[in-house]
C-alpha positions as CSV (number, residue, x, y, z in Angstrom):
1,X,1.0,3.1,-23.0
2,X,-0.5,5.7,-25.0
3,X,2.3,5.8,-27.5
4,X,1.9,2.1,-27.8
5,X,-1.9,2.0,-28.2
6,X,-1.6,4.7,-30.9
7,X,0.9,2.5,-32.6
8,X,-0.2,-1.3,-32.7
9,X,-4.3,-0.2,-32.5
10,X,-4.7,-1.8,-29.4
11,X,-8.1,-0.2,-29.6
12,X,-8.0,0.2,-25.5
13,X,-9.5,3.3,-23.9
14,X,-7.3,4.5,-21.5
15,X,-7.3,7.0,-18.1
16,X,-5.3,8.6,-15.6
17,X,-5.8,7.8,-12.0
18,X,-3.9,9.4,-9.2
19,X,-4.1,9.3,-5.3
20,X,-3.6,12.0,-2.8
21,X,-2.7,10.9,0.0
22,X,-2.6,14.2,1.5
23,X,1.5,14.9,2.0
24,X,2.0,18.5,2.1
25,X,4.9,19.3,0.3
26,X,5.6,15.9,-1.8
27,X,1.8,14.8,-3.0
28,X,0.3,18.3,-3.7
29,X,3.3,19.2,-6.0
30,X,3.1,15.8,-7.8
31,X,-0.5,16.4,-8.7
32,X,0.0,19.5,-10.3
33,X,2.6,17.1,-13.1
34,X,-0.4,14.7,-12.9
35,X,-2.4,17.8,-13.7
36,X,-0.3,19.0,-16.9
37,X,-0.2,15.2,-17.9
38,X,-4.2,15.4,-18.5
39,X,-3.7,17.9,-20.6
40,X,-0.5,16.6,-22.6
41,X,-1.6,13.4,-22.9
42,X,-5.0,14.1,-23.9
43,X,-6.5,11.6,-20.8
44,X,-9.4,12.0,-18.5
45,X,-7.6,12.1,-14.8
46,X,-9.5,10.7,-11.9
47,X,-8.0,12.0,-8.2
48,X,-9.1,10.1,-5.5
49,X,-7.6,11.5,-1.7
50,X,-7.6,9.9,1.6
51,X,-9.5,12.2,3.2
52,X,-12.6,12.0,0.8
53,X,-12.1,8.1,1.5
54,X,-11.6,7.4,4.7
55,X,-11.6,11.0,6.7
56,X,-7.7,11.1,7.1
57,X,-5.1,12.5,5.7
58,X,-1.3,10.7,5.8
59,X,-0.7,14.4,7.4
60,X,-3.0,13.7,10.0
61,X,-2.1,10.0,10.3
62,X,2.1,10.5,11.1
63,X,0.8,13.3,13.5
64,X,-1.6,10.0,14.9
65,X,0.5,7.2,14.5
66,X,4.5,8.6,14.0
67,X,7.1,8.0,11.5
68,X,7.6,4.7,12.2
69,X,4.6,2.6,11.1
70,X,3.5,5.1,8.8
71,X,4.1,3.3,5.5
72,X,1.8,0.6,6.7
73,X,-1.3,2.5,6.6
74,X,-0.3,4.5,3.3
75,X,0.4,1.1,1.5
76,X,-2.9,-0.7,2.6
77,X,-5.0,2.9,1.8
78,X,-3.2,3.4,-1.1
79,X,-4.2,-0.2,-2.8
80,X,-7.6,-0.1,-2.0
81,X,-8.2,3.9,-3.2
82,X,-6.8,2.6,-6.5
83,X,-9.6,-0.3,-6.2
84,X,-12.2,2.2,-5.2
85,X,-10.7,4.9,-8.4
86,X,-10.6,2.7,-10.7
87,X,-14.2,0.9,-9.8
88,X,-15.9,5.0,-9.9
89,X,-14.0,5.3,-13.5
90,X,-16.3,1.9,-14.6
91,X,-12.6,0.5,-16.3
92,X,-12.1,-3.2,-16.2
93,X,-8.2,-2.9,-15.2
94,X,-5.9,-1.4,-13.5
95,X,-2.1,-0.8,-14.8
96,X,0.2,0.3,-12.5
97,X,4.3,1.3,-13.3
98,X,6.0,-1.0,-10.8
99,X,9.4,-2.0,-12.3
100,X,12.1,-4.2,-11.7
101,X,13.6,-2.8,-8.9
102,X,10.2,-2.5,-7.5
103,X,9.5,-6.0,-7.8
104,X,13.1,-7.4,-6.5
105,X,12.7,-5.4,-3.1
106,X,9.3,-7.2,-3.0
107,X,10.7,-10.3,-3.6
108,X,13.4,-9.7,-0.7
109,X,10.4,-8.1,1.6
110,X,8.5,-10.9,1.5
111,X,11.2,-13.2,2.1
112,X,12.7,-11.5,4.9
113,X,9.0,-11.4,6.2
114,X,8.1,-15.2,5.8
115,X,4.8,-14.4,4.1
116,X,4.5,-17.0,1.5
117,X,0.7,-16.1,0.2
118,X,2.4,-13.0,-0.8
119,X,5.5,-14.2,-2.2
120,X,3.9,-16.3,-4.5
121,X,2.0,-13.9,-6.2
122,X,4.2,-10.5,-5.9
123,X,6.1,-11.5,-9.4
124,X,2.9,-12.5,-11.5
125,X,2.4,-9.8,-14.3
126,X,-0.9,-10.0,-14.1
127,X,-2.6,-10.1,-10.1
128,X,-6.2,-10.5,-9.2
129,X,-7.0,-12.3,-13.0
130,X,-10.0,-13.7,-11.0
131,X,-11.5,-11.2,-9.5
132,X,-13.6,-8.2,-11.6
133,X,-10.3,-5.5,-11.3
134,X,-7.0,-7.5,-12.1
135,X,-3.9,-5.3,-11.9
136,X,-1.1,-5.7,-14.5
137,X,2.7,-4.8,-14.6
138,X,3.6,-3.7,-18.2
139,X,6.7,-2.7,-16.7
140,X,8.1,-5.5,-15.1
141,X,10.9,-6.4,-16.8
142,X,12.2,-2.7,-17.4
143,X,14.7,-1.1,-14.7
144,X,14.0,1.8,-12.8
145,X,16.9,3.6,-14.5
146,X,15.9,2.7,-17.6
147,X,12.6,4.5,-17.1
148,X,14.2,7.5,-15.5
149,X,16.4,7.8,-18.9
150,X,14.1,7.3,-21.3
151,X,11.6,9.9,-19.7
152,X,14.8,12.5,-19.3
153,X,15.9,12.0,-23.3
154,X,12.4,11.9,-24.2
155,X,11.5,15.6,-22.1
156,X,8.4,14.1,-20.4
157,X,7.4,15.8,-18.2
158,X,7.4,13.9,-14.4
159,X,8.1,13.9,-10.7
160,X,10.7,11.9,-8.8
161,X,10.7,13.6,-5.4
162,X,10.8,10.8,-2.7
163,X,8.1,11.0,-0.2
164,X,9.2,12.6,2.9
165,X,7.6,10.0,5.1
166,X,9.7,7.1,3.6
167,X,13.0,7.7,5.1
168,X,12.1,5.1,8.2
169,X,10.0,2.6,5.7
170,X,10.7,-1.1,5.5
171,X,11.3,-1.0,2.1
172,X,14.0,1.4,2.0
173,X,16.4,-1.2,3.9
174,X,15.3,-3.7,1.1
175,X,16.3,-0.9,-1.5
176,X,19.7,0.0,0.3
177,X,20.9,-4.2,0.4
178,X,19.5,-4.3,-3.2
179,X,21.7,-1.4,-4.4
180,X,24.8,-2.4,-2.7
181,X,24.0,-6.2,-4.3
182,X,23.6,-4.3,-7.6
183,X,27.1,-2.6,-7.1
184,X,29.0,-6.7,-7.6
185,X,26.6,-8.1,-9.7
186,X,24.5,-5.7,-12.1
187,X,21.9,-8.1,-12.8
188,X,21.1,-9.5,-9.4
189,X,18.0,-7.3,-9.7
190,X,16.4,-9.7,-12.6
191,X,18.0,-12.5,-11.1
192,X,15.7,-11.8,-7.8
193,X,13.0,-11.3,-10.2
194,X,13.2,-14.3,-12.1
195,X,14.2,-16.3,-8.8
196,X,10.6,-15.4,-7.3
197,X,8.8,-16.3,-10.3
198,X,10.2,-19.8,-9.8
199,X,9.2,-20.7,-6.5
200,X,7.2,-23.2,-5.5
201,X,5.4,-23.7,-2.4
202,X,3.7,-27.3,-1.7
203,X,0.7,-28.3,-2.1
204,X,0.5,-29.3,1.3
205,X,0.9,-26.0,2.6
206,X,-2.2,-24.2,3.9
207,X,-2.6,-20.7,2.0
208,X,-5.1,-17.8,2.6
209,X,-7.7,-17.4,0.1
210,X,-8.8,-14.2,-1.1
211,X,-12.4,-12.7,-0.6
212,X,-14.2,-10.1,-0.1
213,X,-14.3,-8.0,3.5
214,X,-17.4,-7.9,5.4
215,X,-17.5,-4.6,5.9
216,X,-16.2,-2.7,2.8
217,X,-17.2,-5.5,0.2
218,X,-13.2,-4.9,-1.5
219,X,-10.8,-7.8,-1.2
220,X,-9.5,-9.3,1.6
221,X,-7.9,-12.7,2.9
222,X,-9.6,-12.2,6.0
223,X,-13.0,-11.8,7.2
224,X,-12.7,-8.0,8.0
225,X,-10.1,-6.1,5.7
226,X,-6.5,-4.5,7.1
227,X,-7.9,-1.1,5.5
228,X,-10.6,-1.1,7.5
229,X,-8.8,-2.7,11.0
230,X,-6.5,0.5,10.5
231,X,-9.8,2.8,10.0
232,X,-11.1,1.6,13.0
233,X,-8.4,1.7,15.1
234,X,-7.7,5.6,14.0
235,X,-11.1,6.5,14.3
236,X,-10.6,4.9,18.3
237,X,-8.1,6.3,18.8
238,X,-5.9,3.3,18.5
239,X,-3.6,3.3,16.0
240,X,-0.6,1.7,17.3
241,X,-2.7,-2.0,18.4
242,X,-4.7,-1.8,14.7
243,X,-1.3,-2.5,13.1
244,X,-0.5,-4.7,15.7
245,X,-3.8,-6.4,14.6
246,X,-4.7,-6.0,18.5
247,X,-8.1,-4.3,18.5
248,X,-10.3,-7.7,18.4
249,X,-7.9,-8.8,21.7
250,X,-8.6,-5.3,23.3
251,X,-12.7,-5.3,23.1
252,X,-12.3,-9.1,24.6
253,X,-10.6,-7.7,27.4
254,X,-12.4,-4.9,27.8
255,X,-15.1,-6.7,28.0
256,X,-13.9,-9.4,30.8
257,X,-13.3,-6.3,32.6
258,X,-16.2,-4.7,32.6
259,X,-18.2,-7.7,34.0
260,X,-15.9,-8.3,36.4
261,X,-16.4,-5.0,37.4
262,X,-20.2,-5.1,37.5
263,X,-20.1,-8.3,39.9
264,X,-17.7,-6.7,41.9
265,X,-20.1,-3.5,42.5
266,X,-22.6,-5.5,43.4
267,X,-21.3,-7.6,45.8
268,X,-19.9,-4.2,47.8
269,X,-16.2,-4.8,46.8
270,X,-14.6,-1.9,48.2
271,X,-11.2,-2.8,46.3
272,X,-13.2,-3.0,43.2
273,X,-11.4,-1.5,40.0
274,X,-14.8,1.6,40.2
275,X,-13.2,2.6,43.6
276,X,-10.0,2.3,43.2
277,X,-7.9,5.0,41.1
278,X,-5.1,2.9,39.9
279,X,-7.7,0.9,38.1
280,X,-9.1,4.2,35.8
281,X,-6.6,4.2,33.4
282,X,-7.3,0.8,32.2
283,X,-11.2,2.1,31.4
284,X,-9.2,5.2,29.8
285,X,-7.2,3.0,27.4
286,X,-10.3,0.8,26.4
């Protein structure tokens, strides 16, 4: 982009903007090529982390949560600390360097998943063109190995270390059928792409409409955003039911039970849950 905005004019003032997530051994040696970019480049860099954001590290997280919904809560973090990046850096849009191959595992993600809101929009070029921070895909039509050979011929200097935590992540079956698709017909990949940018969903069909969170104030289709369902259930010590989307169901229970409870003191109930141990782990959980 830089090379290009030198070339045409394109007059556009452009920035770096990189997230920690806080992976020891994968993200901390990736900043420091972020780091020499600054200075190659001639760009301001903005480095926003997890922990700054929202107390946690991914670090602390897997240790939380394990290595197998893991990539849920660094996806929905990661898109909203670009949000909250980009909005402290006062720019007016976000570019990021998804790629063909990126795009085609969506494609298949989102098919395999059955979530049409997302399907729908996961091709567009250009996302969130009516809110006040669209994100845009100036690399959409370019192939992941294209990229990786033009930055090795060219000597520039980046990182392509796959993140430690991403072994067990949905995406890497999607990347796995993709390749082996790939291996009898090359151009499957922009076939997927092009296929997605082509469907249609009727009109008839009921589809989620994006907002703004109640909470946080960044986007959301619902009234309270997943980013902050997952903070909450970390910070409760329930990270397993907040990506189960379970913590509104647990505080209706818990609450049942605890009037229950109370009516059952005061009548003298001497099987009451208060009396009886079998009962306490249920208060322990709640």
């Amino acid at each position: 982009m830089k090379v290009l905005n030198e070339r045409y004019k394109y007059g556009i003032d452009l920035f770096l903007l990189s997230v920690d997530e806080g992976i020891t051994g994968y993200r901390d040696d990736s900043l420091e090529t972020v780091k020499r970019n600054e200075i190659q480049y001639e760009l301001p860099l903005k480095i926003v982390s997890y922990k700054d954001l929202y107390g946690w590290s991914m670090d602390e997280i897997v240790k939380q949560i394990g290595l197998k919904n893991n990539c849920t809560f660094c996806g929905v973090f990661r898109r909203q600390a670009l949000d909250r990046g980009a909005m402290q850096m006062d720019v007016n849009m976000i570019l990021t360097g998804h790629n063909a191959d990126d795009i085609a595992e969506t494609v298949i993600m989102n098919l395999l998943r059955g979530d049409i809101a997302r399907l729908t929009r996961c091709t567009a070029i250009i996302t969130g063109a009516e809110g006040t921070l669209p994100r845009a895909k100036p690399l959409k039509y370019a192939y992941e190995k294209e990229i990786v050979m033009y930055a090795y011929f060219k000597k520039l200097d980046y990182f392509s270390t796959e993140c430690i935590y991403s072994p067990n992540a949905y995406r890497g079956y999607a990347r796995t059928f993709l390749k082996d698709l790939e291996s009898i017909r090359p151009r499957c990949i922009i076939d997927i792409l092009h296929s997605g940018e082509n469907f249609a969903v009727k009109s008839s069909v009921k589809m989620a409409v994006q907002g703004l969170c109640s909470r946080c104030g960044f986007i959301s289709s619902q009234e309270v955003c997943k980013a902050c369902i997952l903070l909450d259930g970390l910070n409760r010590g329930l990270p397993r039911l907040a990506v189960a989307g379970k913590i509104k169901k647990v505080n209706r229970v818990f609450a049942v039970s605890t009037s229950q409870r109370s009516v059952e003191s005061a009548s003298g109930d001497s099987g009451s849950p208060l009396t009886d141990d079998k009962q306490k782990p249920e208060a322990e959980v709640a």
